[in-house]
Short mmCIF file of C-alpha atoms in Angstrom, two decimals:
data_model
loop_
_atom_site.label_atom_id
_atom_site.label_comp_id
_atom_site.label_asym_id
_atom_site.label_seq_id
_atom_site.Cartn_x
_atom_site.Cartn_y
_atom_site.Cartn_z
CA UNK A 1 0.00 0.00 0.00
CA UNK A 2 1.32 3.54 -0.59
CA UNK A 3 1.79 5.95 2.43
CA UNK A 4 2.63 9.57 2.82
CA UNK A 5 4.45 10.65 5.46
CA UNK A 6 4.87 13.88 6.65
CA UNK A 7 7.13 14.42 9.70
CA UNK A 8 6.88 17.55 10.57
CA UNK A 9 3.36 18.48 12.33
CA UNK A 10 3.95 22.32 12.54
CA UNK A 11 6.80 24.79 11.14
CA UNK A 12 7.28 27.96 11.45
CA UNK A 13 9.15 31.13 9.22
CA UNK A 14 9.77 34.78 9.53
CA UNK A 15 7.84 36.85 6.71
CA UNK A 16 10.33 37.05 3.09
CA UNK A 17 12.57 33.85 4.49
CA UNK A 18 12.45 30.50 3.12
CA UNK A 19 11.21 27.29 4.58
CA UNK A 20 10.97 23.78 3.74
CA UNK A 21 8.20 21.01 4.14
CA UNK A 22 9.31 18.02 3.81
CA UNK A 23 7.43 14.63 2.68
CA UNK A 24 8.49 11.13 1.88
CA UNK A 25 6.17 8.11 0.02
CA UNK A 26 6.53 4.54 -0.21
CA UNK A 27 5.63 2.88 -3.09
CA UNK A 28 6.71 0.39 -5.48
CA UNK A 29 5.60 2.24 -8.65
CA UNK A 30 7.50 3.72 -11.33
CA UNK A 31 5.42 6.11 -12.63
CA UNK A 32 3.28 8.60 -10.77
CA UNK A 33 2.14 11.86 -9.77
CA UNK A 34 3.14 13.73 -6.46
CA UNK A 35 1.32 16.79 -5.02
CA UNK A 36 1.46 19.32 -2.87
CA UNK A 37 -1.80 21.51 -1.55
CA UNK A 38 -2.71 24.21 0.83
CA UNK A 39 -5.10 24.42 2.72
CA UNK A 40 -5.87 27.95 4.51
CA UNK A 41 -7.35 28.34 7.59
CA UNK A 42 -11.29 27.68 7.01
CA UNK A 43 -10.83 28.01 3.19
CA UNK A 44 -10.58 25.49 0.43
CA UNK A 45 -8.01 23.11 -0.53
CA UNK A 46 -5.94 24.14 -3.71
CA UNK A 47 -3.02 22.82 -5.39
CA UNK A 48 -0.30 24.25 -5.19
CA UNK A 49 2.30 22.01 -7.31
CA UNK A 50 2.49 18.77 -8.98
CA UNK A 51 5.53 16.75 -9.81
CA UNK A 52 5.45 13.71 -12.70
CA UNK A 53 7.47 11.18 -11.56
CA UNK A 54 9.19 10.57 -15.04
CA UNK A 55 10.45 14.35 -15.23
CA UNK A 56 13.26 14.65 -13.76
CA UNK A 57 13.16 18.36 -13.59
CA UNK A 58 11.91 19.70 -10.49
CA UNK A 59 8.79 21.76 -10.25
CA UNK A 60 8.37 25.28 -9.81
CA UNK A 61 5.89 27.96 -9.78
CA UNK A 62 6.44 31.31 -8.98
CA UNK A 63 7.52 31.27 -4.77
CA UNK A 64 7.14 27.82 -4.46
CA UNK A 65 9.52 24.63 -5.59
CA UNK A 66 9.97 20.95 -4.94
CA UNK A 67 12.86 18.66 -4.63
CA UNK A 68 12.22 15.57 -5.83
CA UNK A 69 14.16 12.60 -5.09
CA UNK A 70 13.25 9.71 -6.77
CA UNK A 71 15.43 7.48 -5.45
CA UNK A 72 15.05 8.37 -2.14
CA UNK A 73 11.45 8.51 -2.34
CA UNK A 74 10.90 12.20 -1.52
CA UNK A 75 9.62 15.63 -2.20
CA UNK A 76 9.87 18.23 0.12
CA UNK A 77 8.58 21.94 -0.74
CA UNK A 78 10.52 24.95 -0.25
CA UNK A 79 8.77 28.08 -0.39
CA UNK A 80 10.51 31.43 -0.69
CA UNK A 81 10.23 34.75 0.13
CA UNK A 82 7.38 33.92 2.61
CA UNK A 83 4.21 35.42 2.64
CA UNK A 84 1.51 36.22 6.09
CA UNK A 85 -0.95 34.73 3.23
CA UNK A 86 1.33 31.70 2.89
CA UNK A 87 0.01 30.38 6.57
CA UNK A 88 -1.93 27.77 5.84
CA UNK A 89 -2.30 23.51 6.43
CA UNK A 90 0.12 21.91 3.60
CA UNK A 91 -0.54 18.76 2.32
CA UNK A 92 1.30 16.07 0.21
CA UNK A 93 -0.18 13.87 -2.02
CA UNK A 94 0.94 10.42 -3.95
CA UNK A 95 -1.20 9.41 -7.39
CA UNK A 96 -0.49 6.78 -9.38
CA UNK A 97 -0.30 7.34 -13.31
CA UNK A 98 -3.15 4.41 -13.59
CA UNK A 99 -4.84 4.65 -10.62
CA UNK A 100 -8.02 6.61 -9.10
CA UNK A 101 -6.92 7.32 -5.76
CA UNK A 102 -5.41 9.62 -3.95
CA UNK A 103 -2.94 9.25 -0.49
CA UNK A 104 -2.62 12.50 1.23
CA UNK A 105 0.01 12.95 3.98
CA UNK A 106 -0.85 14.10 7.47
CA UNK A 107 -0.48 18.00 6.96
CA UNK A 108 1.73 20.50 8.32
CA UNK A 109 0.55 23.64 9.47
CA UNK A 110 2.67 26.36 8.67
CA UNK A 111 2.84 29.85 10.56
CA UNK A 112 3.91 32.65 9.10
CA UNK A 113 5.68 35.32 11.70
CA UNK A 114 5.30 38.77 10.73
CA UNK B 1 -12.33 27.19 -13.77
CA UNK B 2 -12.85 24.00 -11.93
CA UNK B 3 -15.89 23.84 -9.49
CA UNK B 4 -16.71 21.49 -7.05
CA UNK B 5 -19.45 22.64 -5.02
CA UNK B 6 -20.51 21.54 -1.24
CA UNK B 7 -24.21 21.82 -0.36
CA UNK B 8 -22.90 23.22 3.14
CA UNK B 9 -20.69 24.51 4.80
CA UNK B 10 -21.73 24.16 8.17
CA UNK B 11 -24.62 21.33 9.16
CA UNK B 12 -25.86 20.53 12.86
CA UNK B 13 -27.78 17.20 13.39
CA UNK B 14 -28.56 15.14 16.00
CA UNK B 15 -27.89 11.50 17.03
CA UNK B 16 -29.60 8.91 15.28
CA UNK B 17 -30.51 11.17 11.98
CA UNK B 18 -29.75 10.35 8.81
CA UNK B 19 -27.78 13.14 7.25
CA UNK B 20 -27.01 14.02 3.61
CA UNK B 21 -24.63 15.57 2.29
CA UNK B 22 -24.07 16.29 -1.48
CA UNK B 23 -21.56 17.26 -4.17
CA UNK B 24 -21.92 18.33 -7.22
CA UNK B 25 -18.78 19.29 -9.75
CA UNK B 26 -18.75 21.07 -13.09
CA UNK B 27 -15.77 19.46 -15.53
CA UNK B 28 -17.10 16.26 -16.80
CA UNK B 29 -14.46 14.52 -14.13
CA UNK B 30 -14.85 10.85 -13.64
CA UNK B 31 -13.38 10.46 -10.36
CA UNK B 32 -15.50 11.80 -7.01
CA UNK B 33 -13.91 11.24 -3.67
CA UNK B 34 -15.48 11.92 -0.06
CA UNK B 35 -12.84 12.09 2.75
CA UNK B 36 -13.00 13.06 5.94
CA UNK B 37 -10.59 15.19 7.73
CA UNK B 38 -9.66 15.11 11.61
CA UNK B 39 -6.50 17.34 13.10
CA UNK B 40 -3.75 15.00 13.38
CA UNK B 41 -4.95 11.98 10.85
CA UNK B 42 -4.58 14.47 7.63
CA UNK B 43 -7.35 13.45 5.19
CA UNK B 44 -9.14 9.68 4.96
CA UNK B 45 -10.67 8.47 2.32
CA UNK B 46 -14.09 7.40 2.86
CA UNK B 47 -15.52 6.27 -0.64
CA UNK B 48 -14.91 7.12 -4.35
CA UNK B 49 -16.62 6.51 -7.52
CA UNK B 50 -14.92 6.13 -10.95
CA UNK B 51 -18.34 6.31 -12.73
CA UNK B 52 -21.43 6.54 -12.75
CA UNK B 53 -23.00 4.16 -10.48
CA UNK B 54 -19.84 2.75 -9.40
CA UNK B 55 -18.06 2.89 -5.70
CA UNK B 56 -15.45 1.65 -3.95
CA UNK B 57 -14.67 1.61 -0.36
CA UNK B 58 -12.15 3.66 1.04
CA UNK B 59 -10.19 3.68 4.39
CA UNK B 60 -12.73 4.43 6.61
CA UNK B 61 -16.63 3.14 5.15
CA UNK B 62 -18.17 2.10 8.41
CA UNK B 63 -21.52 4.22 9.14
CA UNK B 64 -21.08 5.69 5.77
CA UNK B 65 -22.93 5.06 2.28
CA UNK B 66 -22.52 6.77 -1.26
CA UNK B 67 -24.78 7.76 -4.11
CA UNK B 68 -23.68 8.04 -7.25
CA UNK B 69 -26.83 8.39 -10.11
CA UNK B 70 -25.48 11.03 -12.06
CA UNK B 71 -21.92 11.88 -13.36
CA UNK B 72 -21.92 15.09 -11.63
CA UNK B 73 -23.13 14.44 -8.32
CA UNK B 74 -21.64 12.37 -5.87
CA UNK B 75 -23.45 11.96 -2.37
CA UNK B 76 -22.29 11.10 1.09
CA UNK B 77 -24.80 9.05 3.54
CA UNK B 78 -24.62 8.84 7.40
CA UNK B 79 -27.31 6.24 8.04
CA UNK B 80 -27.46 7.07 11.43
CA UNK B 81 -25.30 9.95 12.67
CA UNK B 82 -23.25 9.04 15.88
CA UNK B 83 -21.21 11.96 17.41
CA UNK B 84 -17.72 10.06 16.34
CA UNK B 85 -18.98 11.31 12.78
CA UNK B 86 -18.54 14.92 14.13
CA UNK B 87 -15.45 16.32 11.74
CA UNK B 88 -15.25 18.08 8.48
CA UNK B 89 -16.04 16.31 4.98
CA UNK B 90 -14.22 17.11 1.82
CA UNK B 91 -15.44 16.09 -1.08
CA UNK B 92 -13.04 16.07 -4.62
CA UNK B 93 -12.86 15.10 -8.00
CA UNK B 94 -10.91 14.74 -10.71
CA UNK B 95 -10.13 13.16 -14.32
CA UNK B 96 -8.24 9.99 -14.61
CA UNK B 97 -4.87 11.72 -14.85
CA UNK B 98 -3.56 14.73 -12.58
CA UNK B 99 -5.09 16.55 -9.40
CA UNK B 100 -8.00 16.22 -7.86
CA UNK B 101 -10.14 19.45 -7.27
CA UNK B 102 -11.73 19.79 -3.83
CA UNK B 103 -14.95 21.71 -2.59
CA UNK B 104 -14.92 24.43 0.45
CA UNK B 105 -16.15 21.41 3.02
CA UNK B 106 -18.92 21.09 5.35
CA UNK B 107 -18.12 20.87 9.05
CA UNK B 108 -20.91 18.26 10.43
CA UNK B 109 -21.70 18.65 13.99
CA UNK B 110 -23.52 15.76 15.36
CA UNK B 111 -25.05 16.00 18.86
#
């Protein structure tokens, strides 16, 4: 079975530095997709950045980048430059290419210090 | 845009009730997903559907049913609401390749 696992519960960062989330999977797949969304407080879930497992290119867009490690098995998110309107619940996500179903991580709720 | 669209946002019922609650999303997508979410145990999966009339249990399916006539809507069933079914619900879907898109919740209070 795939898992998500997503060590850190709660982070924190000073407004315009740069922190990292960090998330590792488990899965015996080759091919897949890998996720991360936000989730701000009492507001909707929205994605924030997808990864194909096959690229080997990392991610980006705009503030936000992952480092994927394939090998490894992980795929943390940095963002940069933080934002008050970054503070949200971040979660990371695991989809196979052929598959319907979704594994989400456990969340990490980031603060943003002004 | 993407719209998947929660009938609530906020529902109070009481013990023993049978609740509904009801999804509805605007991009054709295949996939609908209910999960429920509880601080600490990130999001569950309770049930999805990959098409019309078909389901498939998730993580967590106990004192929970699904409805799935039209492509559209995808609804969630507590048969008889218990107060361990207190939590928010978040329904998604999505096509059969990249993210899924996710509605604004509804927070189910059962009392």
């Amino acid at each position: 079975a795939q898992t998500v696992t997503q060590s850190q519960p709660e982070m924190s960062v000073q407004e315009a530095e740069t922190v990292t989330l960090s998330c590792t999977y488990d899965t015996s797949e080759s091919d897949y997709y890998l996720f991360w969304y936000k989730q701000p407080p009492s507001r909707q879930m929205i994605l924030v950045i997808r990864q194909e497992a096959y690229k080997q290119q990392n991610a980006t867009e705009n503030r936000f980048s992952v480092n994927f490690q394939k090998a490894a098995k992980s795929f943390s998110l940095k963002i940069s430059d933080s934002q008050l309107g970054d503070a949200a619940m971040y979660f990371c996500a695991y989809r196979r290419r052929t598959g319907n179903q979704f594994y989400f991580g456990t969340g990490t709720s980031l603060t943003v210090i002004p | 845009d993407v719209k998947v669209t929660q009938s609530s946002r906020y529902l109070v019922k009481r013990t023993g009730e049978k609740v509904f609650l009801e999804c509805v999303q605007d991009m054709d997508h295949e996939n609908m997903f209910w999960y429920r979410q509880d601080p600490g145990l990130g999001l569950r999966l309770i049930y999805f559907s990959y098409d019309v009339k078909m389901k498939e249990k998730g993580d967590i399916p106990e004192g929970y049913s699904v409805s799935r006539e039209k492509k559209e809507r995808f609804s969630l069933i507590l048969e008889s609401a218990s107060t361990n079914q207190t939590s928010m619900y978040l329904c998604a879907s999505s096509s059969r390749q990249f993210q899924a898109f996710f509605g604004q919740g509804t927070r189910l209070t059962v009392v």
